[in-house]
CSV table of C-alpha atoms in Angstrom, one decimal:
chain,number,residue,atom,x,y,z
C,18,UNK,CA,-13.6,35.3,8.8
C,19,UNK,CA,-15.5,38.4,9.9
C,20,UNK,CA,-16.1,41.0,7.1
C,21,UNK,CA,-14.5,44.4,7.5
C,22,UNK,CA,-17.0,47.3,7.4
C,23,UNK,CA,-15.7,50.4,5.7
C,24,UNK,CA,-17.2,53.8,6.0
C,25,UNK,CA,-16.1,56.3,3.5
C,26,UNK,CA,-17.1,60.0,4.0
C,27,UNK,CA,-16.8,62.1,0.8
C,28,UNK,CA,-16.1,65.7,1.3
C,29,UNK,CA,-17.7,67.3,-1.6
C,30,UNK,CA,-16.7,70.9,-2.6
C,31,UNK,CA,-18.6,72.2,-5.6
C,32,UNK,CA,-17.8,75.8,-5.4
C,33,UNK,CA,-19.4,78.7,-3.7
C,34,UNK,CA,-23.0,77.4,-4.2
C,35,UNK,CA,-22.4,74.4,-2.1
C,36,UNK,CA,-20.7,74.1,1.2
C,37,UNK,CA,-20.4,70.3,1.8
C,38,UNK,CA,-22.2,67.0,1.3
C,39,UNK,CA,-23.3,64.8,4.1
C,40,UNK,CA,-21.4,61.6,4.9
C,41,UNK,CA,-22.9,58.7,3.2
C,42,UNK,CA,-22.3,55.1,4.4
C,43,UNK,CA,-21.2,52.8,1.6
C,44,UNK,CA,-22.7,49.3,1.2
C,45,UNK,CA,-21.0,46.6,3.2
C,46,UNK,CA,-19.1,44.3,0.8
C,47,UNK,CA,-18.5,40.8,2.0
C,48,UNK,CA,-14.9,39.8,2.4
C,49,UNK,CA,-13.6,37.7,-0.5
C,50,UNK,CA,-13.8,34.0,0.4
C,51,UNK,CA,-10.5,32.3,1.1
C,52,UNK,CA,-9.1,30.2,-1.7
C,53,UNK,CA,-9.4,26.5,-0.7
C,54,UNK,CA,-6.1,25.0,0.2
C,55,UNK,CA,-5.4,21.6,-1.5
C,56,UNK,CA,-4.7,18.9,1.0
C,57,UNK,CA,-1.0,18.2,1.4
C,58,UNK,CA,0.3,14.9,0.0
C,59,UNK,CA,1.2,12.3,2.6
C,60,UNK,CA,4.9,12.3,3.4
C,61,UNK,CA,7.1,9.7,1.8
C,62,UNK,CA,10.8,8.9,1.8
C,63,UNK,CA,13.2,9.7,-1.0
C,64,UNK,CA,14.2,6.8,-3.2
C,65,UNK,CA,16.9,4.6,-1.9
C,66,UNK,CA,20.3,3.9,-3.5
C,67,UNK,CA,19.9,3.3,-7.2
C,68,UNK,CA,16.4,4.8,-7.1
C,69,UNK,CA,15.0,1.8,-5.4
C,70,UNK,CA,11.8,1.9,-3.3
C,71,UNK,CA,12.7,3.3,0.1
C,72,UNK,CA,12.1,1.3,3.3
C,73,UNK,CA,10.9,2.7,6.6
C,74,UNK,CA,11.3,0.7,9.8
C,75,UNK,CA,10.9,3.2,12.6
C,76,UNK,CA,10.7,6.9,13.4
C,77,UNK,CA,13.0,9.2,15.3
C,78,UNK,CA,14.1,8.0,18.7
C,79,UNK,CA,14.7,11.5,19.9
C,80,UNK,CA,11.6,13.5,18.7
C,81,UNK,CA,9.2,12.6,21.5
C,82,UNK,CA,7.7,9.3,22.8
C,83,UNK,CA,5.6,8.4,19.8
C,84,UNK,CA,4.5,4.9,18.7
C,85,UNK,CA,2.6,3.7,15.7
C,86,UNK,CA,0.3,0.7,16.0
C,87,UNK,CA,-0.2,-1.0,12.6
C,88,UNK,CA,-2.5,-3.7,11.6
C,89,UNK,CA,-2.3,-6.1,8.6
C,90,UNK,CA,-5.8,-6.9,7.2
C,91,UNK,CA,-4.7,-10.1,5.5
C,92,UNK,CA,-6.6,-12.1,3.0
C,93,UNK,CA,-5.0,-14.0,0.1
C,94,UNK,CA,-6.5,-14.1,-3.3
C,95,UNK,CA,-7.5,-17.7,-3.0
C,96,UNK,CA,-9.3,-17.6,0.4
C,97,UNK,CA,-12.7,-16.6,-0.8
C,98,UNK,CA,-14.1,-20.1,-0.3
C,99,UNK,CA,-12.9,-20.1,3.3
C,100,UNK,CA,-14.6,-16.7,4.0
C,101,UNK,CA,-17.8,-18.0,2.4
C,102,UNK,CA,-17.7,-21.0,4.8
C,103,UNK,CA,-17.6,-18.7,7.8
C,104,UNK,CA,-13.9,-18.0,8.4
C,105,UNK,CA,-13.4,-14.4,9.7
C,106,UNK,CA,-10.6,-12.4,8.1
C,107,UNK,CA,-12.0,-9.2,9.7
C,108,UNK,CA,-12.0,-8.1,13.3
C,109,UNK,CA,-14.8,-5.5,14.1
C,110,UNK,CA,-14.1,-5.9,17.8
C,111,UNK,CA,-10.6,-4.7,17.4
C,112,UNK,CA,-11.6,-1.7,15.3
C,113,UNK,CA,-14.3,-0.8,17.9
C,114,UNK,CA,-11.6,-1.0,20.7
C,115,UNK,CA,-9.3,1.3,18.8
C,116,UNK,CA,-12.2,3.8,18.4
C,117,UNK,CA,-13.2,3.6,22.0
C,118,UNK,CA,-9.7,4.1,23.1
C,119,UNK,CA,-9.2,6.9,20.6
C,120,UNK,CA,-6.0,5.3,19.1
C,121,UNK,CA,-5.0,6.4,15.6
C,122,UNK,CA,-3.7,3.5,13.6
C,123,UNK,CA,-2.5,2.5,10.1
C,124,UNK,CA,-4.2,-0.5,8.5
C,125,UNK,CA,-2.3,-2.3,5.8
C,126,UNK,CA,-5.0,-3.8,3.8
C,127,UNK,CA,-5.0,-6.3,0.9
C,128,UNK,CA,-7.2,-5.6,-2.1
C,129,UNK,CA,-8.8,-9.0,-1.6
C,130,UNK,CA,-9.8,-8.0,2.0
C,131,UNK,CA,-11.3,-4.8,0.7
C,132,UNK,CA,-13.4,-6.8,-1.8
C,133,UNK,CA,-14.6,-9.2,0.9
C,134,UNK,CA,-15.4,-6.4,3.4
C,135,UNK,CA,-16.1,-3.3,1.4
C,136,UNK,CA,-18.3,-1.6,4.0
C,137,UNK,CA,-15.5,-2.0,6.6
C,138,UNK,CA,-12.9,-0.9,4.2
C,139,UNK,CA,-14.9,2.2,3.4
C,140,UNK,CA,-15.6,2.9,7.1
C,141,UNK,CA,-11.9,2.7,7.9
C,142,UNK,CA,-10.9,4.8,4.9
C,143,UNK,CA,-13.3,7.6,5.9
C,144,UNK,CA,-12.5,7.7,9.6
C,145,UNK,CA,-9.9,10.3,10.4
C,146,UNK,CA,-8.7,8.0,13.2
C,147,UNK,CA,-7.3,5.6,10.6
C,148,UNK,CA,-5.3,5.6,7.5
C,149,UNK,CA,-5.4,2.8,4.9
C,150,UNK,CA,-2.2,1.6,3.3
C,151,UNK,CA,-1.4,-1.1,0.7
C,152,UNK,CA,-0.6,-4.7,1.6
C,153,UNK,CA,-0.8,-6.0,-2.0
C,154,UNK,CA,-3.9,-7.3,-3.7
C,155,UNK,CA,-3.2,-11.0,-3.3
C,156,UNK,CA,-1.0,-11.3,-0.2
C,157,UNK,CA,1.3,-13.5,-2.2
C,158,UNK,CA,5.0,-13.2,-1.3
C,159,UNK,CA,7.3,-10.9,-3.3
C,160,UNK,CA,10.2,-13.3,-2.7
C,161,UNK,CA,10.6,-17.0,-2.6
C,162,UNK,CA,10.5,-19.0,0.7
C,163,UNK,CA,8.3,-16.5,2.7
C,164,UNK,CA,6.4,-18.4,5.4
C,165,UNK,CA,5.0,-20.7,2.9
C,166,UNK,CA,3.1,-18.0,1.0
C,167,UNK,CA,2.4,-18.4,-2.7
C,168,UNK,CA,4.7,-16.1,-4.7
C,169,UNK,CA,3.9,-13.4,-7.2
C,170,UNK,CA,6.2,-13.3,-10.3
C,171,UNK,CA,8.5,-10.4,-10.7
C,172,UNK,CA,6.7,-9.1,-13.8
C,173,UNK,CA,3.4,-9.0,-11.8
C,174,UNK,CA,4.5,-7.3,-8.6
C,175,UNK,CA,3.7,-3.7,-9.7
C,176,UNK,CA,0.3,-4.8,-11.1
C,177,UNK,CA,-0.5,-6.6,-7.9
C,178,UNK,CA,0.1,-3.4,-5.9
C,179,UNK,CA,-1.9,-1.2,-8.3
C,180,UNK,CA,-4.7,-3.7,-8.3
C,181,UNK,CA,-5.0,-3.3,-4.6
C,182,UNK,CA,-5.3,0.5,-4.9
C,183,UNK,CA,-8.1,-0.1,-7.5
C,184,UNK,CA,-9.9,-2.4,-5.1
C,185,UNK,CA,-9.7,0.3,-2.4
C,186,UNK,CA,-11.2,2.9,-4.7
C,187,UNK,CA,-14.1,0.5,-5.7
C,188,UNK,CA,-14.8,-0.1,-2.0
C,189,UNK,CA,-15.0,3.7,-1.4
C,190,UNK,CA,-11.7,4.4,0.3
C,191,UNK,CA,-11.0,8.0,-0.8
C,192,UNK,CA,-7.4,8.4,0.1
C,193,UNK,CA,-5.3,5.3,0.5
C,194,UNK,CA,-1.8,6.2,1.5
C,195,UNK,CA,1.3,5.7,-0.7
C,196,UNK,CA,2.7,3.1,1.8
C,197,UNK,CA,3.2,-0.5,1.1
C,198,UNK,CA,3.9,-3.5,3.4
C,199,UNK,CA,5.3,-6.6,1.8
C,200,UNK,CA,3.3,-9.7,2.6
C,201,UNK,CA,5.2,-11.5,5.3
C,202,UNK,CA,7.6,-8.6,5.4
C,203,UNK,CA,9.7,-10.4,2.7
C,204,UNK,CA,11.5,-8.3,0.1
C,205,UNK,CA,14.7,-8.2,-1.9
C,206,UNK,CA,16.3,-5.8,-4.3
C,207,UNK,CA,14.3,-7.2,-7.2
C,208,UNK,CA,11.0,-6.4,-5.4
C,209,UNK,CA,12.2,-2.9,-4.4
C,210,UNK,CA,13.1,-2.2,-8.0
C,211,UNK,CA,9.8,-3.6,-9.3
C,212,UNK,CA,7.8,-1.1,-7.1
C,213,UNK,CA,9.9,2.0,-7.9
C,214,UNK,CA,7.4,3.2,-10.6
C,215,UNK,CA,4.5,3.0,-8.1
C,216,UNK,CA,6.1,5.7,-5.9
C,217,UNK,CA,5.4,4.0,-2.6
C,218,UNK,CA,7.4,3.9,0.6
C,219,UNK,CA,7.8,0.3,1.9
C,220,UNK,CA,6.9,0.2,5.6
C,221,UNK,CA,8.3,-2.5,7.8
C,222,UNK,CA,8.5,-2.5,11.7
C,223,UNK,CA,10.8,-2.7,14.6
C,224,UNK,CA,8.4,-4.4,17.1
C,225,UNK,CA,6.9,-7.8,16.3
C,226,UNK,CA,3.9,-8.3,18.4
C,227,UNK,CA,3.7,-12.0,17.9
C,228,UNK,CA,-0.1,-11.9,17.7
C,229,UNK,CA,-0.3,-14.1,14.6
C,230,UNK,CA,-1.8,-17.5,15.6
C,231,UNK,CA,-1.2,-16.6,19.3
C,232,UNK,CA,-3.6,-17.8,22.0
C,233,UNK,CA,-1.9,-16.2,25.0
C,234,UNK,CA,-2.8,-12.5,25.1
C,235,UNK,CA,-0.6,-11.8,28.1
C,236,UNK,CA,2.5,-13.1,26.4
C,237,UNK,CA,1.8,-10.9,23.3
C,238,UNK,CA,1.2,-7.9,25.6
C,239,UNK,CA,4.5,-8.4,27.3
C,240,UNK,CA,6.3,-8.7,24.0
C,241,UNK,CA,4.9,-5.4,22.8
C,242,UNK,CA,5.6,-3.6,26.0
C,243,UNK,CA,9.2,-4.9,26.2
C,244,UNK,CA,9.9,-3.9,22.6
C,245,UNK,CA,8.4,-0.4,22.2
C,246,UNK,CA,10.8,2.5,22.1
C,247,UNK,CA,10.2,6.1,20.9
C,248,UNK,CA,9.4,6.0,17.2
C,249,UNK,CA,8.5,2.4,17.1
C,250,UNK,CA,6.3,0.7,14.5
C,251,UNK,CA,4.4,-2.2,16.0
C,252,UNK,CA,3.0,-4.9,13.6
C,253,UNK,CA,-0.2,-6.6,14.5
C,254,UNK,CA,-3.1,-8.2,12.6
C,255,UNK,CA,-6.7,-7.4,11.9
C,256,UNK,CA,-7.9,-11.0,11.3
C,257,UNK,CA,-10.0,-12.8,13.9
C,258,UNK,CA,-9.2,-16.3,12.6
C,259,UNK,CA,-5.5,-15.9,12.5
C,260,UNK,CA,-5.0,-13.4,15.4
C,261,UNK,CA,-7.7,-14.0,18.0
C,262,UNK,CA,-6.0,-12.2,20.9
C,263,UNK,CA,-5.3,-8.9,19.2
C,264,UNK,CA,-8.2,-7.0,20.6
C,265,UNK,CA,-7.4,-8.0,24.2
C,266,UNK,CA,-3.7,-7.1,23.6
C,267,UNK,CA,-4.7,-3.6,22.4
C,268,UNK,CA,-6.9,-3.0,25.4
C,269,UNK,CA,-4.0,-3.9,27.7
C,270,UNK,CA,-1.2,-2.3,25.9
C,271,UNK,CA,-2.7,1.1,25.1
C,272,UNK,CA,-3.3,2.3,28.7
C,273,UNK,CA,0.1,1.0,29.9
C,274,UNK,CA,2.0,2.8,27.1
C,275,UNK,CA,0.1,6.0,27.8
C,276,UNK,CA,1.1,5.8,31.4
C,277,UNK,CA,4.7,5.7,30.2
C,278,UNK,CA,4.1,8.9,28.3
C,279,UNK,CA,3.7,7.5,24.8
C,280,UNK,CA,1.6,9.1,22.2
C,281,UNK,CA,-0.1,7.0,19.5
C,282,UNK,CA,0.3,8.3,15.9
C,283,UNK,CA,-0.1,7.0,12.4
C,284,UNK,CA,2.8,5.9,10.2
C,285,UNK,CA,2.4,9.1,8.2
C,286,UNK,CA,3.3,11.2,11.2
C,287,UNK,CA,6.4,9.1,12.0
C,288,UNK,CA,7.6,9.4,8.4
C,289,UNK,CA,6.8,13.1,8.3
C,290,UNK,CA,8.8,13.8,11.5
């Protein structure tokens, strides 16, 4: 802000002995500094029926051609030995591709992943191109019979989510979003009720990329391109060992969707619109 300079000329009448006083410029006072504006809270959905945790699957189909690419950074609580033996649950090449293509994205991260890769978690959390959201601490299922995942008991669900946020803070992620993705996408009424006190919005998807354990990048690319509509949320993975084709898929999908007029956004923008 440019300071406003004021000149005040005083006309001084002191009686017959004095006729006038000369104009005297007053000192320039700097404009008061603007009061800092607190950052606005990320948008969330209102609680569902009965006050249950709300569930978001896709954005508006009519408010522009937007699409959110989301990536699950999966690592379960018991996979530390596999990581120590050389298995890669991260994917730096994918993140580099997103940065090179200037694609904003939402990364749903487990707390265990953040503990295993704290520098990468911190880098993602401090890069305005990305937002970090919660994928539980343990990546254990919140229902029974969910793709063979171990399950977390009902009385531990809230603690598992809060433990993930604590892991993000320790890794240096400054502003993890109040969004939660259920491991495996599996949830029921009991799970939604258990997470109500946490105040999160559960985020699902409407486009399954099929990148998990896929070896044919072209097939995954076709599946994404055929499924995307305005407001879509695409689920992919940020784990080299379990989703080795994802970087190639992103490099193929992004330019083609841009040619179709799509704009890439984070989940928060879809929820806010």
